[in-house]
Coordinates of C-alpha atoms (C1' of nucleotides) in Angstrom, one line a residue:
Chain A
M28 CA 39.8 -33.0 3.1
S29 CA 43.5 -32.4 3.6
T30 CA 43.3 -29.0 2.1
P31 CA 41.8 -26.5 4.5
Q32 CA 40.0 -24.5 1.8
T33 CA 36.3 -23.9 2.1
S34 CA 34.1 -26.7 0.9
T35 CA 33.2 -27.1 -2.7
S36 CA 29.9 -28.9 -3.1
Q37 CA 27.2 -27.7 -5.5
T38 CA 25.9 -25.1 -3.2
A39 CA 29.3 -23.4 -2.8
R40 CA 28.8 -21.4 -5.9
S41 CA 26.0 -19.4 -4.3
T42 CA 26.1 -19.9 -0.6
L43 CA 23.8 -17.5 1.1
T44 CA 25.1 -15.2 3.7
R45 CA 23.6 -12.4 5.7
A46 CA 25.6 -10.0 3.6
R47 CA 24.2 -11.4 0.3
V48 CA 20.7 -11.3 1.8
L49 CA 21.0 -7.7 2.8
A50 CA 22.5 -6.6 -0.5
S51 CA 19.7 -8.3 -2.4
A52 CA 17.1 -6.6 -0.2
V53 CA 18.7 -3.2 -0.9
A54 CA 18.7 -3.9 -4.7
L55 CA 15.1 -5.0 -4.6
A56 CA 14.0 -1.9 -2.6
D57 CA 15.9 0.3 -5.0
R58 CA 14.2 -1.4 -7.9
E59 CA 10.6 -1.7 -6.7
G60 CA 10.4 0.3 -3.4
V61 CA 10.3 -0.9 0.2
G62 CA 6.6 -1.8 -0.2
A63 CA 7.7 -4.6 -2.5
L64 CA 10.3 -5.8 -0.1
T65 CA 8.6 -8.9 1.6
M66 CA 10.2 -12.0 2.8
R67 CA 8.6 -13.9 0.0
S68 CA 9.6 -11.5 -2.7
L69 CA 13.2 -11.3 -1.4
A70 CA 13.4 -15.1 -1.3
R71 CA 12.1 -15.3 -4.9
E72 CA 14.8 -12.8 -5.8
L73 CA 17.4 -15.1 -4.3
G74 CA 16.0 -18.3 -5.7
I75 CA 15.1 -19.8 -2.3
E76 CA 12.1 -20.1 -0.1
A77 CA 10.9 -17.5 2.3
M78 CA 11.6 -19.4 5.5
S79 CA 15.2 -20.0 4.5
L80 CA 15.8 -16.3 5.0
Y81 CA 15.3 -16.8 8.7
H82 CA 18.7 -18.6 8.9
H83 CA 20.4 -15.3 8.1
V84 CA 18.1 -12.7 9.6
A85 CA 16.2 -13.1 12.8
S86 CA 13.0 -11.4 11.6
K87 CA 11.8 -8.8 9.2
E88 CA 12.7 -6.1 11.7
D89 CA 16.2 -7.5 11.8
L90 CA 16.3 -7.4 8.0
L91 CA 15.3 -3.8 7.9
D92 CA 17.9 -3.0 10.6
G93 CA 20.5 -4.6 8.5
V94 CA 19.3 -3.0 5.3
T95 CA 19.5 0.6 6.8
D96 CA 22.9 -0.2 8.2
L97 CA 24.1 -1.2 4.8
V98 CA 23.0 2.1 3.3
V99 CA 24.7 4.0 6.1
Q100 CA 27.8 2.0 5.5
E101 CA 27.6 3.1 1.9
I102 CA 27.3 6.7 3.2
Q103 CA 30.4 6.2 5.3
A104 CA 32.3 4.9 2.4
A105 CA 31.4 7.9 0.3
V106 CA 32.3 10.2 3.0
A107 CA 35.7 8.6 3.6
G108 CA 36.3 8.8 -0.2
I109 CA 36.1 12.5 -0.4
E110 CA 37.8 13.9 2.7
P111 CA 40.3 13.1 5.5
A112 CA 39.2 11.7 8.8
P113 CA 38.0 14.1 11.5
E114 CA 41.4 13.8 13.2
D115 CA 43.1 15.1 10.2
T116 CA 40.9 18.1 9.2
P117 CA 41.9 21.5 10.3
P118 CA 39.7 22.3 13.4
S119 CA 38.7 25.7 12.0
D120 CA 37.1 24.0 9.0
W121 CA 34.4 22.2 11.0
K122 CA 31.5 23.9 9.4
H123 CA 32.5 23.2 5.9
A124 CA 33.7 19.7 6.7
L125 CA 30.3 19.0 8.3
R126 CA 28.5 20.5 5.4
R127 CA 30.4 18.4 2.9
R128 CA 29.8 15.2 4.9
I129 CA 26.1 15.8 5.1
L130 CA 25.7 16.7 1.5
T131 CA 27.7 13.6 0.6
A132 CA 25.3 11.5 2.8
R133 CA 22.4 13.1 1.0
S134 CA 23.9 12.2 -2.4
V135 CA 24.0 8.6 -1.4
L136 CA 20.4 8.7 -0.1
L137 CA 19.2 10.1 -3.4
R138 CA 20.2 6.7 -4.8
H139 CA 18.0 4.9 -2.3
P140 CA 14.8 7.1 -2.1
W141 CA 13.1 4.6 0.2
A142 CA 15.8 4.7 2.8
P143 CA 14.8 7.8 4.8
A144 CA 11.3 6.4 5.5
V145 CA 12.9 3.2 6.8
L146 CA 15.5 5.0 8.7
E147 CA 12.9 6.9 10.6
T148 CA 11.3 3.7 11.8
R149 CA 14.5 2.3 13.2
T150 CA 14.8 2.9 16.9
G151 CA 17.8 0.7 17.6
F152 CA 21.5 1.7 17.4
S153 CA 22.7 0.4 14.1
P154 CA 26.5 0.2 14.2
H155 CA 27.2 2.3 11.2
V156 CA 24.6 4.9 12.1
V157 CA 26.3 5.3 15.4
R158 CA 29.7 5.4 13.9
Y159 CA 28.6 8.0 11.4
H160 CA 27.3 10.3 14.2
D161 CA 30.3 9.6 16.3
A162 CA 32.5 11.1 13.5
L163 CA 30.3 14.2 13.4
V164 CA 30.6 14.6 17.1
A165 CA 34.4 14.3 16.9
L166 CA 34.4 16.9 14.1
L167 CA 32.5 19.4 16.1
R168 CA 34.5 18.7 19.2
R169 CA 37.8 19.3 17.3
G170 CA 36.3 22.5 16.1
G171 CA 36.2 23.7 19.7
L172 CA 32.6 23.4 20.5
S173 CA 31.6 22.3 24.0
Y174 CA 30.0 18.9 24.5
D175 CA 26.9 20.7 25.5
L176 CA 26.7 22.6 22.2
V177 CA 27.7 19.6 20.2
H178 CA 24.8 17.7 21.9
H179 CA 22.3 20.4 21.0
A180 CA 23.7 20.5 17.5
M181 CA 23.1 16.9 16.9
H182 CA 19.5 17.2 18.1
A183 CA 19.0 20.4 16.0
L184 CA 20.3 18.6 12.9
G185 CA 18.2 15.5 13.6
S186 CA 17.8 13.5 10.4
R187 CA 19.5 16.3 8.5
A188 CA 22.8 15.0 9.8
L189 CA 22.2 11.9 7.5
G190 CA 21.2 14.1 4.6
F191 CA 17.4 14.2 4.5
S192 CA 14.6 16.0 6.0
Q193 CA 11.0 14.9 5.7
E194 CA 8.8 17.3 3.8
L195 CA 5.2 17.3 4.9
F196 CA 2.9 17.1 1.9
D197 CA 5.2 16.0 -0.8
P198 CA 3.1 14.8 -3.7
S199 CA 5.6 12.2 -4.7
G200 CA 5.1 9.3 -2.3
P201 CA 7.8 7.8 -0.1
G202 CA 8.6 5.4 -2.9
G203 CA 10.6 8.0 -4.7
D204 CA 9.3 8.8 -8.2
P205 CA 9.5 12.6 -8.3
A206 CA 7.4 12.8 -11.4
P207 CA 5.6 16.2 -11.5
T208 CA 2.0 15.1 -11.9
A209 CA 1.0 17.9 -14.3
D210 CA -2.2 18.5 -12.5
D211 CA -0.4 20.8 -10.1
E212 CA -2.3 23.7 -11.4
A213 CA -5.6 22.1 -10.8
L214 CA -4.4 21.3 -7.3
L215 CA -3.5 25.0 -6.7
A216 CA -6.8 26.1 -8.0
R217 CA -8.6 23.9 -5.6
M218 CA -6.4 25.1 -2.7
A219 CA -7.0 28.8 -3.5
D220 CA -10.0 29.1 -1.3
E221 CA -8.6 27.7 1.9
A222 CA -4.9 28.5 1.5
P223 CA -4.7 31.8 -0.4
H224 CA -1.4 32.8 1.1
I225 CA 0.3 29.5 0.2
V226 CA -1.1 29.7 -3.3
A227 CA 0.1 33.3 -3.7
M228 CA 3.5 32.4 -2.4
L229 CA 3.9 29.5 -4.8
A230 CA 2.8 31.6 -7.7
E231 CA 5.4 34.2 -7.0
V232 CA 8.2 31.8 -6.1
A233 CA 7.5 29.7 -9.2
H234 CA 7.6 32.8 -11.3
E235 CA 10.8 34.1 -9.9
D236 CA 12.5 30.8 -10.2
P237 CA 11.2 29.1 -13.2
E238 CA 14.1 26.8 -13.7
S239 CA 13.5 25.0 -10.4
T240 CA 12.0 21.5 -10.4
L241 CA 8.9 21.6 -12.5
G242 CA 5.9 22.8 -10.6
W243 CA 7.1 21.8 -7.2
C244 CA 10.0 22.9 -5.1
D245 CA 13.6 22.1 -5.6
D246 CA 14.5 19.7 -2.8
Q247 CA 18.3 20.1 -3.0
T248 CA 18.2 23.9 -2.8
E249 CA 15.7 23.8 0.1
F250 CA 17.7 21.2 1.9
E251 CA 20.9 23.3 1.6
F252 CA 19.1 26.4 2.7
G253 CA 17.8 24.8 5.9
L254 CA 21.2 23.1 6.5
D255 CA 23.1 26.4 6.2
L256 CA 20.6 28.1 8.4
I257 CA 21.4 25.6 11.2
L258 CA 25.1 25.6 10.5
D259 CA 25.4 29.3 10.6
G260 CA 23.4 29.5 13.8
L261 CA 25.7 26.9 15.3
E262 CA 28.8 28.7 14.2
R263 CA 27.5 31.9 15.8
L264 CA 26.9 30.1 19.1
A265 CA 30.3 28.5 18.9
Q266 CA 32.0 31.8 18.4
R267 CA 30.1 33.3 21.4
E268 CA 31.2 30.3 23.4
A269 CA 34.8 30.7 22.4
R270 CA 35.3 34.2 23.5
Chain B
M2 CA -45.2 6.3 12.0
S3 CA -47.2 9.5 11.6
T4 CA -44.7 11.6 13.4
P5 CA -41.9 12.9 11.1
Q6 CA -39.3 12.7 13.8
T7 CA -36.1 10.7 13.1
S8 CA -36.8 7.1 13.3
T9 CA -36.5 5.2 16.5
S10 CA -35.5 1.6 15.8
Q11 CA -32.7 0.0 17.8
T12 CA -30.0 1.4 15.6
A13 CA -31.1 5.0 15.7
R14 CA -29.5 5.6 19.1
S15 CA -26.0 5.4 17.7
T16 CA -25.9 6.1 14.0
L17 CA -22.5 5.9 12.6
T18 CA -20.9 8.9 10.9
R19 CA -17.5 9.6 9.4
A20 CA -16.8 11.9 12.3
R21 CA -17.6 9.3 14.8
V22 CA -15.5 6.7 13.0
L23 CA -12.5 9.1 12.9
A24 CA -12.9 10.1 16.6
S25 CA -13.0 6.5 17.6
A26 CA -9.9 5.8 15.5
V27 CA -8.0 8.6 17.3
A28 CA -9.1 7.3 20.7
L29 CA -8.0 3.8 19.9
A30 CA -4.7 5.0 18.6
D31 CA -4.2 7.1 21.7
R32 CA -4.9 4.1 23.9
E33 CA -3.1 1.3 22.1
G34 CA -0.9 2.9 19.4
V35 CA -1.4 3.1 15.7
G36 CA -0.2 -0.5 15.3
A37 CA -3.4 -1.6 17.0
L38 CA -5.5 0.5 14.7
T39 CA -6.9 -2.0 12.2
M40 CA -10.2 -2.0 10.4
R41 CA -11.3 -5.0 12.5
S42 CA -10.2 -3.6 15.8
L43 CA -11.8 -0.2 15.0
A44 CA -15.0 -1.9 14.1
R45 CA -15.0 -4.0 17.3
E46 CA -14.5 -0.7 19.2
L47 CA -17.6 0.7 17.5
G48 CA -19.7 -2.5 17.8
I49 CA -19.9 -3.1 14.2
E50 CA -18.3 -5.3 11.5
A51 CA -15.1 -4.3 9.7
M52 CA -16.7 -4.0 6.3
S53 CA -19.3 -1.6 7.6
L54 CA -16.5 1.0 8.0
Y55 CA -16.2 1.2 4.3
H56 CA -19.5 3.1 4.2
H57 CA -17.8 6.0 5.9
V58 CA -14.2 5.8 4.8
A59 CA -13.0 4.8 1.3
S60 CA -10.0 2.8 2.5
K61 CA -7.6 2.5 5.3
E62 CA -5.5 5.2 3.7
D63 CA -8.5 7.4 3.7
L64 CA -9.0 6.6 7.4
L65 CA -5.5 7.6 8.2
D66 CA -5.9 10.8 6.2
G67 CA -9.0 11.6 8.2
V68 CA -7.4 10.8 11.5
T69 CA -4.4 13.0 10.9
D70 CA -6.6 15.8 9.7
L71 CA -8.6 15.5 12.9
V72 CA -5.4 15.8 15.0
V73 CA -4.4 18.9 13.0
Q74 CA -7.8 20.3 13.5
E75 CA -7.2 19.8 17.3
I76 CA -4.0 21.8 16.8
Q77 CA -5.8 24.6 15.1
A78 CA -8.3 24.8 17.8
A79 CA -5.6 25.0 20.4
V80 CA -3.8 27.7 18.5
A81 CA -6.9 29.7 18.0
G82 CA -7.6 29.5 21.7
I83 CA -4.4 31.2 22.8
E84 CA -3.8 34.0 20.4
P85 CA -5.3 36.3 17.8
A86 CA -5.5 35.4 14.2
P87 CA -2.5 36.3 12.0
E88 CA -4.3 39.4 10.7
D89 CA -4.6 40.8 14.2
T90 CA -1.1 40.2 15.5
P91 CA 1.4 43.1 15.4
P92 CA 3.7 42.4 12.4
S93 CA 6.9 42.9 14.3
D94 CA 5.9 40.0 16.6
W95 CA 6.1 37.4 13.9
K96 CA 8.9 35.5 15.5
H97 CA 7.3 35.1 18.9
A98 CA 3.9 34.4 17.4
L99 CA 5.3 31.7 15.2
R100 CA 7.2 30.2 18.1
R101 CA 4.1 30.2 20.3
R102 CA 2.0 28.6 17.5
I103 CA 4.6 25.8 17.0
L104 CA 5.0 25.0 20.6
T105 CA 1.2 24.9 21.0
A106 CA 1.1 22.5 18.1
R107 CA 3.7 20.4 19.9
S108 CA 1.8 20.3 23.1
V109 CA -1.2 18.8 21.2
L110 CA 1.0 16.2 19.5
L111 CA 2.3 15.2 22.9
R112 CA -1.1 13.9 23.6
H113 CA -1.1 11.8 20.4
P114 CA 2.4 10.4 20.4
W115 CA 1.6 8.2 17.4
A116 CA 0.6 11.2 15.2
P117 CA 4.0 12.3 13.9
A118 CA 4.8 8.9 12.5
V119 CA 1.4 8.9 10.7
L120 CA 1.8 12.5 9.6
E121 CA 5.0 11.7 7.9
T122 CA 3.4 9.0 5.8
R123 CA 0.7 11.3 4.4
T124 CA 1.5 12.7 1.1
G125 CA -1.8 14.3 0.3
F126 CA -3.0 17.8 1.2
S127 CA -5.3 17.4 4.2
P128 CA -7.4 20.4 4.5
H129 CA -6.5 21.4 8.0
V130 CA -2.8 20.8 7.4
V131 CA -2.9 23.1 4.5
R132 CA -4.9 25.7 6.5
Y133 CA -2.5 25.5 9.4
H134 CA 0.5 26.1 7.1
D135 CA -1.4 28.9 5.3
A136 CA -1.7 30.7 8.6
L137 CA 2.0 30.4 9.2
V138 CA 2.7 31.8 5.7
A139 CA 0.3 34.7 6.4
L140 CA 2.1 35.4 9.7
L141 CA 5.5 35.6 8.1
R142 CA 4.3 37.7 5.2
R143 CA 2.8 40.2 7.6
G144 CA 6.1 40.2 9.3
G145 CA 7.6 41.7 6.2
L146 CA 9.4 38.7 4.8
S147 CA 9.4 38.2 1.1
Y148 CA 7.6 35.3 -0.4
D149 CA 10.9 33.9 -1.3
L150 CA 12.2 33.9 2.2
V151 CA 8.8 32.6 3.6
H152 CA 9.1 29.7 1.1
H153 CA 12.6 28.9 2.3
A154 CA 11.4 29.2 5.9
M155 CA 8.6 26.7 5.5
H156 CA 11.0 24.2 4.0
A157 CA 13.6 24.8 6.7
L158 CA 11.1 24.2 9.4
G159 CA 9.7 21.1 7.8
S160 CA 7.9 19.0 10.3
R161 CA 9.0 21.4 13.0
A162 CA 6.3 23.7 11.9
L163 CA 3.8 21.2 13.2
G164 CA 5.6 20.7 16.5
F165 CA 7.8 17.6 16.0
S166 CA 11.1 16.6 14.7
Q167 CA 12.1 13.0 14.2
E168 CA 15.0 11.9 16.3
L169 CA 17.1 9.2 14.8
F170 CA 17.8 6.5 17.3
D171 CA 15.3 7.1 20.0
P172 CA 15.1 4.1 22.2
S173 CA 11.4 4.6 22.9
G174 CA 9.6 3.3 19.8
P175 CA 7.2 5.3 17.7
G176 CA 4.3 4.2 20.0
G177 CA 5.3 6.7 22.6
D178 CA 6.2 5.1 26.0
P179 CA 9.2 7.1 26.9
A180 CA 10.2 4.7 29.7
P181 CA 14.0 4.9 30.3
T182 CA 14.9 1.3 30.0
A183 CA 17.4 1.3 32.8
D184 CA 19.9 -0.7 30.8
D185 CA 21.1 2.6 29.3
E186 CA 24.4 2.2 31.0
A187 CA 24.9 -1.2 29.6
L188 CA 24.1 0.2 26.2
L189 CA 26.6 3.0 26.6
A190 CA 29.3 0.5 27.7
R191 CA 28.7 -1.5 24.6
M192 CA 28.9 1.6 22.5
A193 CA 32.1 2.9 24.0
D194 CA 34.3 1.0 21.5
E195 CA 32.8 2.2 18.3
A196 CA 31.4 5.6 19.4
P197 CA 33.8 7.0 22.0
H198 CA 33.0 10.6 21.3
I199 CA 29.3 10.1 21.6
V200 CA 29.7 8.2 24.9
A201 CA 32.0 10.9 26.2
M202 CA 29.5 13.6 25.2
L203 CA 26.6 11.9 26.8
A204 CA 28.6 11.3 30.0
E205 CA 29.4 15.0 30.3
V206 CA 26.0 16.3 29.3
A207 CA 24.2 13.9 31.6
H208 CA 26.5 15.0 34.4
E209 CA 26.0 18.7 33.8
D210 CA 22.2 18.4 33.5
P211 CA 21.1 15.6 35.8
E212 CA 17.5 16.8 36.1
S213 CA 16.8 16.2 32.4
T214 CA 14.8 13.2 31.4
L215 CA 16.3 10.2 33.0
G216 CA 19.2 8.7 31.1
W217 CA 18.2 10.1 27.7
C218 CA 17.8 13.6 26.4
D219 CA 15.1 16.0 27.1
D220 CA 13.0 16.3 24.0
Q221 CA 11.3 19.5 24.8
T222 CA 14.5 21.4 25.5
E223 CA 16.2 20.0 22.3
F224 CA 13.1 20.8 20.2
E225 CA 13.1 24.4 21.4
F226 CA 16.8 24.7 20.9
G227 CA 16.6 23.6 17.3
L228 CA 13.5 25.8 16.7
D229 CA 15.1 28.9 18.1
L230 CA 18.2 28.2 16.1
I231 CA 16.0 28.3 12.9
L232 CA 13.9 31.2 14.0
D233 CA 16.9 33.3 14.9
G234 CA 18.5 32.6 11.6
L235 CA 15.3 33.5 9.8
E236 CA 15.0 36.7 11.7
R237 CA 18.6 37.7 10.7
L238 CA 17.8 37.0 7.1
A239 CA 14.6 39.0 7.3
Q240 CA 16.4 42.0 8.8
R241 CA 19.0 41.8 6.1
E242 CA 16.2 41.7 3.5
A243 CA 14.5 44.6 5.1
R244 CA 17.3 47.1 4.9
Chain C
dG12 C1' 29.3 -45.2 12.0
dG13 C1' 26.6 -42.3 15.0
dG14 C1' 25.4 -38.0 16.4
dC15 C1' 25.1 -33.2 15.6
dC16 C1' 24.9 -28.9 13.0
dT17 C1' 23.8 -26.1 9.2
dA18 C1' 21.1 -24.7 5.4
dC19 C1' 17.3 -25.3 3.2
dC20 C1' 12.3 -26.8 2.4
dT21 C1' 7.2 -27.9 3.4
dT22 C1' 3.1 -27.0 5.6
dA23 C1' 0.2 -24.3 8.1
dC24 C1' -1.7 -20.5 11.2
dG25 C1' -3.6 -16.2 12.3
dG26 C1' -4.1 -11.5 10.9
dC27 C1' -4.4 -8.0 7.5
dG28 C1' -7.1 -4.9 3.8
dT29 C1' -10.9 -5.4 1.0
dA30 C1' -13.8 -7.3 -3.3
dA31 C1' -18.5 -9.1 -3.9
dG32 C1' -22.9 -9.7 -2.8
dG33 C1' -27.0 -10.3 0.5
dC34 C1' -30.3 -8.6 3.9
dT35 C1' -33.0 -5.1 6.3
dT36 C1' -34.8 -0.6 7.0
dA37 C1' -36.3 4.3 5.5
dC38 C1' -38.3 7.0 2.4
dA39 C1' -40.3 9.0 -2.3
dG40 C1' -43.6 8.8 -5.9
dC41 C1' -47.6 6.7 -7.5
Chain D
dG2 C1' -50.8 1.3 0.7
dC3 C1' -47.4 -0.5 -2.7
dT4 C1' -43.3 -0.4 -4.8
dG5 C1' -38.6 1.1 -6.4
dT6 C1' -34.4 2.8 -4.7
dA7 C1' -30.9 3.7 -1.8
dA8 C1' -28.4 3.6 2.4
dG9 C1' -26.3 1.1 6.2
dC10 C1' -24.8 -3.0 7.9
dC11 C1' -23.4 -7.9 7.6
dT12 C1' -21.4 -12.4 5.7
dT13 C1' -18.3 -14.8 3.2
dA14 C1' -14.1 -15.2 0.9
dC15 C1' -9.6 -14.1 -1.4
dG16 C1' -4.9 -13.2 -1.6
dC17 C1' -1.4 -11.1 0.7
dC18 C1' 1.7 -10.8 4.9
dG19 C1' 5.1 -12.5 8.9
dT20 C1' 6.5 -16.5 10.9
dA21 C1' 5.9 -21.0 14.1
dA22 C1' 6.8 -25.9 13.7
dG23 C1' 8.9 -29.5 12.0
dG24 C1' 11.1 -32.3 8.2
dT25 C1' 15.3 -33.6 5.3
dA26 C1' 19.8 -33.9 3.4
dG27 C1' 24.6 -33.2 3.4
dG28 C1' 29.1 -32.2 5.9
dC29 C1' 31.6 -32.3 10.3
dC30 C1' 33.8 -34.4 14.5
dC31 C1' 34.3 -38.1 17.8

DNA sequence: GGGCCTACCTTACGGCGTAAGGCTTACAGC
DNA sequence: GCTGTAAGCCTTACGCCGTAAGGTAGGCCC
């Protein structure tokens, strides 16, 4: 053992680490949804027994914390790849910089459709989640907004800051799978009695915009609409604050 | 047994119905959180066995569907109590009417702190949820907005239409219980390294607004801020549309 | 070499949703 | 009144889940 290199027994080829456990968990959730992410299934994926996982994560909650943090880390990496740090962006550009960051975050989440649902159940302060939001705060501050307005802005954005917004009644479950179920028309017909205005609205919107996502609404378009609504409102408040 | 009155054996006093099951489930969730709402615990509450519940609900999913629908029904009742139907409100008042409806919905949800988390997991079309949204659509339509703008508006509001918005990292878990945990300062100190801007913001905001909820942010104020931001933006778009 | 630590495994517990089937009671038609 | 049928409730049991408790085998330091 004169050489200080890391040991080399038969387990060295695939020593388990927390990072490997978390990466495997993300892969499994991507492939089969969070519902299929159990301690036993994750262990099977890694070729070990369920209880061995507890040497690398404290509990299932801790596992989910780590998994969401990993996804947000991926978001941060994507954001860092496309634009300079907040300190180096022109202050006047805060709205477009913020918008770009958020849409980039969204593009990452689209690769992990289960992540929003898990994120919403996390109450702790995952390191990368905090860092991500800290960068947003820095961006807005450099844009000249008061801390008070920045604070309101963060609350107004809510989960939109990370690139998603929960849609009530979305026929595709939280597991992703946006397949348009083809019986949408039957559903609308059944709803016609108790929701005539919604049905009329959907009929007209679908007619005016036939190339949107089949039958149901185009998430990306709607997300951007809501995001811009908020950003424009914030910009107006910022301008009023500045003068 | 000559009298045709409803029978009188020992079980007649408290015949179970779906409505009674759902009401009990809401009460139990209010008291002990959704986590404590299991088929067995609910049966215990009703003095029956778990499997007997399946004569009134198809599954646990169906139970949760019914429970959320009951809460939204409560919202509708509260809304109906404070203001006229959409057909009878002056069209020009749409913004204030919408605001009042939403804040009323929120006041009901504050009595059922577990409800937002459950609502977000429902992907179906609960009757009362649909009816509630239909009334909002009617209100906006009568205000002169195009179906297209109404459609965008509903998506922009998202869960805010029902009176809640998920806050990422909220130290109080989804079970309610907004007790400020008193180690907030320790938490902030730990965060100072990786989130200096957030810490600075919170320090200043807390200083400027000491009478807000202890240590953490005032949900109601922030909710109204975000809501008004969206409503004002919609109003501006509606005015642009009208001319 | 003895003791300790780390990583992994084995076994087992209690709780969950619910499938399958049995028992009792109420009522309709003869 | 007798009987078939159905509803309402119960009993038992299965296969999941997270995880507590404890065992074992190899590598490290004294």
